[in-house]
Short mmCIF file of C-alpha atoms in Angstrom, two decimals:
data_model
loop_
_atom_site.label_atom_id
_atom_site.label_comp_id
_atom_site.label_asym_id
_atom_site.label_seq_id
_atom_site.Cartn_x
_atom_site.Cartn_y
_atom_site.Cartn_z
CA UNK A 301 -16.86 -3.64 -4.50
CA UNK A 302 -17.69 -2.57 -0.92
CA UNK A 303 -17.31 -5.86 0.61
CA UNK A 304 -14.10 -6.29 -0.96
CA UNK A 305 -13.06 -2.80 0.29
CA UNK A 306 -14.22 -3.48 4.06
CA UNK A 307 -12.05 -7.22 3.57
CA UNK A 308 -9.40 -4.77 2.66
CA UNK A 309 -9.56 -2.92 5.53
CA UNK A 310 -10.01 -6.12 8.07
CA UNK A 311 -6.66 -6.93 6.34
CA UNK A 312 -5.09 -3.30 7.47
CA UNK A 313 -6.46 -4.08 10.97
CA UNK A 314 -4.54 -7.39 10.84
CA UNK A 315 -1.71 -6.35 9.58
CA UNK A 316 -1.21 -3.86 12.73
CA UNK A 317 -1.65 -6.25 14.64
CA UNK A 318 2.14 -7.47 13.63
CA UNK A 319 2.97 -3.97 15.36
CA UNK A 320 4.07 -5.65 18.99
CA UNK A 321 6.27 -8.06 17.19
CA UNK A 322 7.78 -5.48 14.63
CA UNK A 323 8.65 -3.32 18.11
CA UNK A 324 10.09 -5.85 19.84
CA UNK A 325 12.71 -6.46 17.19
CA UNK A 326 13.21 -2.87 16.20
CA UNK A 327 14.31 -2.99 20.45
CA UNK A 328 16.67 -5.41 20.16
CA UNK A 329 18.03 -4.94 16.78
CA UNK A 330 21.84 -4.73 16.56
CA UNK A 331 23.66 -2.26 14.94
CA UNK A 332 26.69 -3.88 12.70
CA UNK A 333 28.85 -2.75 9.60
CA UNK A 334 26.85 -2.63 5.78
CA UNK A 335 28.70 -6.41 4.83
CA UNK A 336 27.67 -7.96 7.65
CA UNK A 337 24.20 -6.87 7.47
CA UNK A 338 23.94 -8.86 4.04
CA UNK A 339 26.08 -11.69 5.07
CA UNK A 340 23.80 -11.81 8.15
CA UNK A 341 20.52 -11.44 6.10
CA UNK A 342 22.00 -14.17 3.68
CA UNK A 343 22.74 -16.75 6.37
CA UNK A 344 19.18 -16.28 7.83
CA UNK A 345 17.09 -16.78 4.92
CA UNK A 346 16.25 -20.16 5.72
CA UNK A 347 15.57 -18.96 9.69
CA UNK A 348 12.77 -17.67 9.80
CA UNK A 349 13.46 -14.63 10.95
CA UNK A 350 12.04 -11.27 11.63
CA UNK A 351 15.15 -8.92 11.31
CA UNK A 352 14.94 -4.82 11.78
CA UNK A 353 17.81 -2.89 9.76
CA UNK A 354 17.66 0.82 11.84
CA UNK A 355 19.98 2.63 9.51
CA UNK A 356 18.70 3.81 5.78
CA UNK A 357 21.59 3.34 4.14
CA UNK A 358 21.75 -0.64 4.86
CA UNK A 359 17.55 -1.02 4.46
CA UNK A 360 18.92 0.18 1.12
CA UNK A 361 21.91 -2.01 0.41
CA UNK A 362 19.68 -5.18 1.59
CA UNK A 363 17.09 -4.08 -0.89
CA UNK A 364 19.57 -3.71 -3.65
CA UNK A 365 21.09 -7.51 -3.05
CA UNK A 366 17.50 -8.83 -3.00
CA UNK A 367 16.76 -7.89 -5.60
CA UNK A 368 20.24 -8.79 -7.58
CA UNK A 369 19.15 -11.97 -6.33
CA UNK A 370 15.85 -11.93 -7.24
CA UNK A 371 14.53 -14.54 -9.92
CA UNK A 372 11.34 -14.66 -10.36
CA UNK A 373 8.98 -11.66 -9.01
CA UNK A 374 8.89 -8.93 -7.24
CA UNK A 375 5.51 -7.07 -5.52
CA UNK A 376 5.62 -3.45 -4.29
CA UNK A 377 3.48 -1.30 -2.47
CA UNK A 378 4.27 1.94 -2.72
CA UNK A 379 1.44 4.42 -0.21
CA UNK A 380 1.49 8.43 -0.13
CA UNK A 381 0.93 9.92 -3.32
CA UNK A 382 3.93 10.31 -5.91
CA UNK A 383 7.11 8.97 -4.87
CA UNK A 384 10.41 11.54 -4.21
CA UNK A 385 12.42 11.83 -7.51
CA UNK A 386 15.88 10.78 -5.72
CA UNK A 387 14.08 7.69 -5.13
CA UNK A 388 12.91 7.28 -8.10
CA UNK A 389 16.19 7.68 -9.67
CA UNK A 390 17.85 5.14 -7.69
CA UNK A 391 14.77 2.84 -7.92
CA UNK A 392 14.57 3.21 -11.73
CA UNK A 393 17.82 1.29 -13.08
CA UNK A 394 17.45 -1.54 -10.29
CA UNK A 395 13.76 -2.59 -11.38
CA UNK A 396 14.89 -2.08 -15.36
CA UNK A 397 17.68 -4.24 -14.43
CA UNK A 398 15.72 -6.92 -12.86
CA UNK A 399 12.60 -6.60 -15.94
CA UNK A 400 15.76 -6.81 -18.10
CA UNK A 401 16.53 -10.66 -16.56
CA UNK A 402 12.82 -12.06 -16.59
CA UNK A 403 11.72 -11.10 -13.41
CA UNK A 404 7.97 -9.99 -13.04
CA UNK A 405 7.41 -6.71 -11.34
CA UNK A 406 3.95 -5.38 -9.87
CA UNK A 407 3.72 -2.17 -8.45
CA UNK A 408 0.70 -0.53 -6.19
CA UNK A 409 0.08 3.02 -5.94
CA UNK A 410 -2.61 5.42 -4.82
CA UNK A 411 -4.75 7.08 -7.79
CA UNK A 412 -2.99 10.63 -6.46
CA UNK A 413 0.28 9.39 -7.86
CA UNK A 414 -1.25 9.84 -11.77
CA UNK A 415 -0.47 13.93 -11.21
CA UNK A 416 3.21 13.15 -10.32
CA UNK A 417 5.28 14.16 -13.24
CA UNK A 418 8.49 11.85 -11.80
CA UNK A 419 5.76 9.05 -10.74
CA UNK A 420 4.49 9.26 -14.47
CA UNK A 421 8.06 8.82 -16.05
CA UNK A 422 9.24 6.16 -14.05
CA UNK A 423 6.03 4.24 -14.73
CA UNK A 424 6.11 4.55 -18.76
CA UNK A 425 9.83 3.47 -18.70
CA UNK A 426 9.39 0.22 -16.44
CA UNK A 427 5.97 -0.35 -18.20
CA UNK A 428 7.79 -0.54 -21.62
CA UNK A 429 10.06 -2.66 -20.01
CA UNK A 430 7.16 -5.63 -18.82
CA UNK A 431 6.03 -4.30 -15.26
CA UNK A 432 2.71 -4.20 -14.28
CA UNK A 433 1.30 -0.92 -12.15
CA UNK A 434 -1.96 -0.48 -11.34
CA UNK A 435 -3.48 2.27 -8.49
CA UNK A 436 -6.15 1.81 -5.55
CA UNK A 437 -7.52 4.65 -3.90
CA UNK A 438 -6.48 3.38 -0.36
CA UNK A 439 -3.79 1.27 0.48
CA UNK A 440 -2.73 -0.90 3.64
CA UNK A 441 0.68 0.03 3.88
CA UNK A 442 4.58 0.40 2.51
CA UNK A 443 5.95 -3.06 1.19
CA UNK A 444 8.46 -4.88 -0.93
CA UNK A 445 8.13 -8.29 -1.70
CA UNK A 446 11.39 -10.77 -3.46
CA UNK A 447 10.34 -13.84 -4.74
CA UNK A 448 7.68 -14.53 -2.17
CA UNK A 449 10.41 -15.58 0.29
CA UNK A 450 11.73 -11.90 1.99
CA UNK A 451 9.34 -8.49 2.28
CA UNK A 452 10.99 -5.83 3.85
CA UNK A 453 8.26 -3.85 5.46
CA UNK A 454 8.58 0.19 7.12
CA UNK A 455 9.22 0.33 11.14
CA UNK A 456 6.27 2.60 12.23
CA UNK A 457 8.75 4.99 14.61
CA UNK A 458 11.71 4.89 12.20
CA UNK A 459 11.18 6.38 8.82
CA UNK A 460 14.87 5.09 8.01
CA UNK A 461 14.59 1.19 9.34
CA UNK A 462 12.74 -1.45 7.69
CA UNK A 463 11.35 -4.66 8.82
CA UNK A 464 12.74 -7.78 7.03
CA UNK A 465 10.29 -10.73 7.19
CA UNK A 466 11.39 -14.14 6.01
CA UNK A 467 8.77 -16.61 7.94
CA UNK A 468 7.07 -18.24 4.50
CA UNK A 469 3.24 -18.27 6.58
CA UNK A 470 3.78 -14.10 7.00
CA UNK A 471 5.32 -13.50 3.91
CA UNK A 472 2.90 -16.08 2.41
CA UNK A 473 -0.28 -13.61 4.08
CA UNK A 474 1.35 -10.41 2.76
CA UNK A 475 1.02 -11.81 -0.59
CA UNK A 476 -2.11 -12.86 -0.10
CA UNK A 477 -3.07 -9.06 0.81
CA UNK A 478 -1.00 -7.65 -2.32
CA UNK A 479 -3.25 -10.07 -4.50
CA UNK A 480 -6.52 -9.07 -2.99
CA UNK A 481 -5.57 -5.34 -3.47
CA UNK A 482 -4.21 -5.92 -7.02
CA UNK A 483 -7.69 -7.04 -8.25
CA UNK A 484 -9.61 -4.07 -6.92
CA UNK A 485 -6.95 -1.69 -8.65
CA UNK A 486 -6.96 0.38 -11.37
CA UNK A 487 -4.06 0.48 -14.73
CA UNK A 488 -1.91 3.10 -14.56
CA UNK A 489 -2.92 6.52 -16.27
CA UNK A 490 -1.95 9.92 -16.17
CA UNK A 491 -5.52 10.75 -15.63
CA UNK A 492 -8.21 9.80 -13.28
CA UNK A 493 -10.79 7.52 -14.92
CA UNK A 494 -14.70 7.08 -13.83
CA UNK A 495 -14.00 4.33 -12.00
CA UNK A 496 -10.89 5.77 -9.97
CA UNK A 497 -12.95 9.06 -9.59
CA UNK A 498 -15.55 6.97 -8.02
CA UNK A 499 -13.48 4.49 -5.94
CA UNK A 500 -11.79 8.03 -4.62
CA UNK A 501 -15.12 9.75 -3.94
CA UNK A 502 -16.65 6.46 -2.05
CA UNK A 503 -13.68 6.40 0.26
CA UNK A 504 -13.66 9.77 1.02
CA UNK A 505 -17.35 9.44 1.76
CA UNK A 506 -16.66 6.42 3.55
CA UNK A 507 -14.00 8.43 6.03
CA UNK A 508 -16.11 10.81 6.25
CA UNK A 509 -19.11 8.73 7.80
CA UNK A 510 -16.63 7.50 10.33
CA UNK A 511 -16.14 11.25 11.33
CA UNK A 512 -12.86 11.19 10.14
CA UNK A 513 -10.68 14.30 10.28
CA UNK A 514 -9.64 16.10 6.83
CA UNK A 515 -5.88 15.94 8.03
CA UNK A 516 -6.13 11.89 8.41
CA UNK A 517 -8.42 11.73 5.22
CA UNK A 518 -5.58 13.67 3.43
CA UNK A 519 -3.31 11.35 4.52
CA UNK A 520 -4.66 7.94 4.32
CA UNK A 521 -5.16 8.81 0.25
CA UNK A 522 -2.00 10.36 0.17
CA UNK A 523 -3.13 14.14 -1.43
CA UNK A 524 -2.50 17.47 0.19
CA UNK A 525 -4.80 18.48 2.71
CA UNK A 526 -6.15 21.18 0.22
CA UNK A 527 -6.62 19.18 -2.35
CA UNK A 528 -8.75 16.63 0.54
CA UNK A 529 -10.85 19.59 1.55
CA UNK A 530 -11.65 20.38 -2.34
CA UNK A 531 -13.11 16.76 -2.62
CA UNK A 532 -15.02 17.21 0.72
CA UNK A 533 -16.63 20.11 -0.62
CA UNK A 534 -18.07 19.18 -3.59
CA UNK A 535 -19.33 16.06 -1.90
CA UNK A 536 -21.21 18.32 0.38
CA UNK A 537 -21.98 20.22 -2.42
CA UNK A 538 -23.02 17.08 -4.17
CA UNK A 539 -25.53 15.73 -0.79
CA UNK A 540 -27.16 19.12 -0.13
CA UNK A 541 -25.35 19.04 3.26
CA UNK A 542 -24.78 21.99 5.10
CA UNK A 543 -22.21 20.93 7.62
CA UNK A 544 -19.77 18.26 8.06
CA UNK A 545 -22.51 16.47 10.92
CA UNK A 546 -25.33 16.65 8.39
CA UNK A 547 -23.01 15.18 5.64
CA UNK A 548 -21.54 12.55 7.56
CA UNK A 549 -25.84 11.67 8.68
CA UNK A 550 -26.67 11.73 5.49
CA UNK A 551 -23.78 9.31 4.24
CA UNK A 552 -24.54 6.78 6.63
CA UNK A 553 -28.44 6.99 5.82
CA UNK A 554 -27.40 6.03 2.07
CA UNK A 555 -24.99 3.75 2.87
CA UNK A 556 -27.72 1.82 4.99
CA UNK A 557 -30.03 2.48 2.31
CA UNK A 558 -27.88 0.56 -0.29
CA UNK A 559 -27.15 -2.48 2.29
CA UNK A 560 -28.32 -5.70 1.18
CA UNK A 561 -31.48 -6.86 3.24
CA UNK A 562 -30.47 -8.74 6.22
CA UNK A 563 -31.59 -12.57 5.48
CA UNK A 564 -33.56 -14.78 8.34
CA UNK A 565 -31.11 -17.67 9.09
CA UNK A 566 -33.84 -19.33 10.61
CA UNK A 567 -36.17 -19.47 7.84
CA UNK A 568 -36.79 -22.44 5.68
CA UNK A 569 -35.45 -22.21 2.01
CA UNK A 570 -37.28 -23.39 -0.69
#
């Protein structure tokens, strides 16, 4: 499980890499009316192309024609706890809509979003409906993904403007990531189980041997920073440790403890 966790996060690192090329298109992005931005994003689905929509209500409109064209499947990745319930709302009839036609849906979210009341309803309606939704303690990031052929993705200094990626080798890699994460997640309950309980308190430990701050702890697992702190302290609680320093030393003395013995590539097998 660790391994698969630390190829996780090799895959986060990668995936910011993208950042230079994301920025460089959010620079020269144009702005245009809401019917050309589809008729635009129609005529370059066979381009290529990395597109950046700057204004919400567009991202939106492009989402809402993907997916009216959408046949087959759909993957989100939805970071940060329970979603907002205008979102929601909007969200709900679209995905029921496209369940309704055959289309596979599989949603991401972190284990916090099992205490959201809207995140809870929205879930039991699409999962009556056929979707899938399963949780992961940490994820790598916002995502939508139609067909395996478009994924709009978030611009990191625009919380209104999305990325819209349409090159099959990147889309083909973000898919790749969604699958990896998909096996290490959890079904969707309204209620932490052991292993979600676990996954959260190894990543929290995890942070927390990095020296990791309880504000970016909070919200990398997408919980309040009280409810963060809570978890820190009974972890401390749970080590003996005294202090933050002492907890993070004696983190990284079990985490070496419970490495694998390093092997001798040198020595002869028999």
């Amino acid at each position: 499980m660790r391994r698969r966790l630390e190829t996780l996060e090799r895959t986060r690192a990668r995936l910011s890499s993208l950042i230079p090329l994301y920025e460089e298109t959010y620079r020269r992005g144009a702005d245009s009316g809401a019917v050309e931005v589809v008729e635009a994003h129609r005529r370059g689905a066979d381009s290529g192309a990395v597109e950046v929509v700057e204004a919400r209500d567009r991202v939106m409109l492009l989402i809402s024609d993907a997916a009216a064209r959408c046949t087959q499947e759909v993957l989100t990745v939805q970071p940060g706890g329970g979603r907002p319930p205008g979102y929601l709302e909007r969200a709900l009839p679209r995905d029921l809509e496209m369940l309704g036609r055959g289309v596979r849906l599989q949603t991401l979210y972190q284990h916090t979003a099992r205490y959201s009341p809207g995140t809870q309803e929205y879930v039991r309606a699409v999962s009556a409906a056929g979707a899938e939704v399963r949780t992961l303690g940490e994820l790598f990031g916002k995502m939508l993904v139609f067909d395996r052929a478009t994924a709009f993705l978030p611009v990191w200094d625009n919380p209104d403007a999305a990325v819209v990626l349409r090159e099959p080798s990147a889309v083909a890699f973000l898919c790749s990531v969604f699958a990896n994460a998909w096996s290490l997640a959890e079904p969707f309950s309204a209620s932490y189980t052991a292993t979600t309980s676990t996954q959260l308190q190894d990543t929290i430990a995890g942070r927390l041997a990095d020296g990791a701050k309880d504000e970016l702890i909070a919200r990398r697992l997408g919980m309040s920073l009280r409810t963060c702190r809570r978890h820190i302290a009974e972890l401390m609680d749970d080590l003996g440790a005294e202090s933050r320093f002492q907890a993070g030393y004696l983190l990284a003395l079990r985490s070496a403890s419970a490495a694998p013995p390093a092997t001798d590539p040198h020595r002869a097998t028999t």
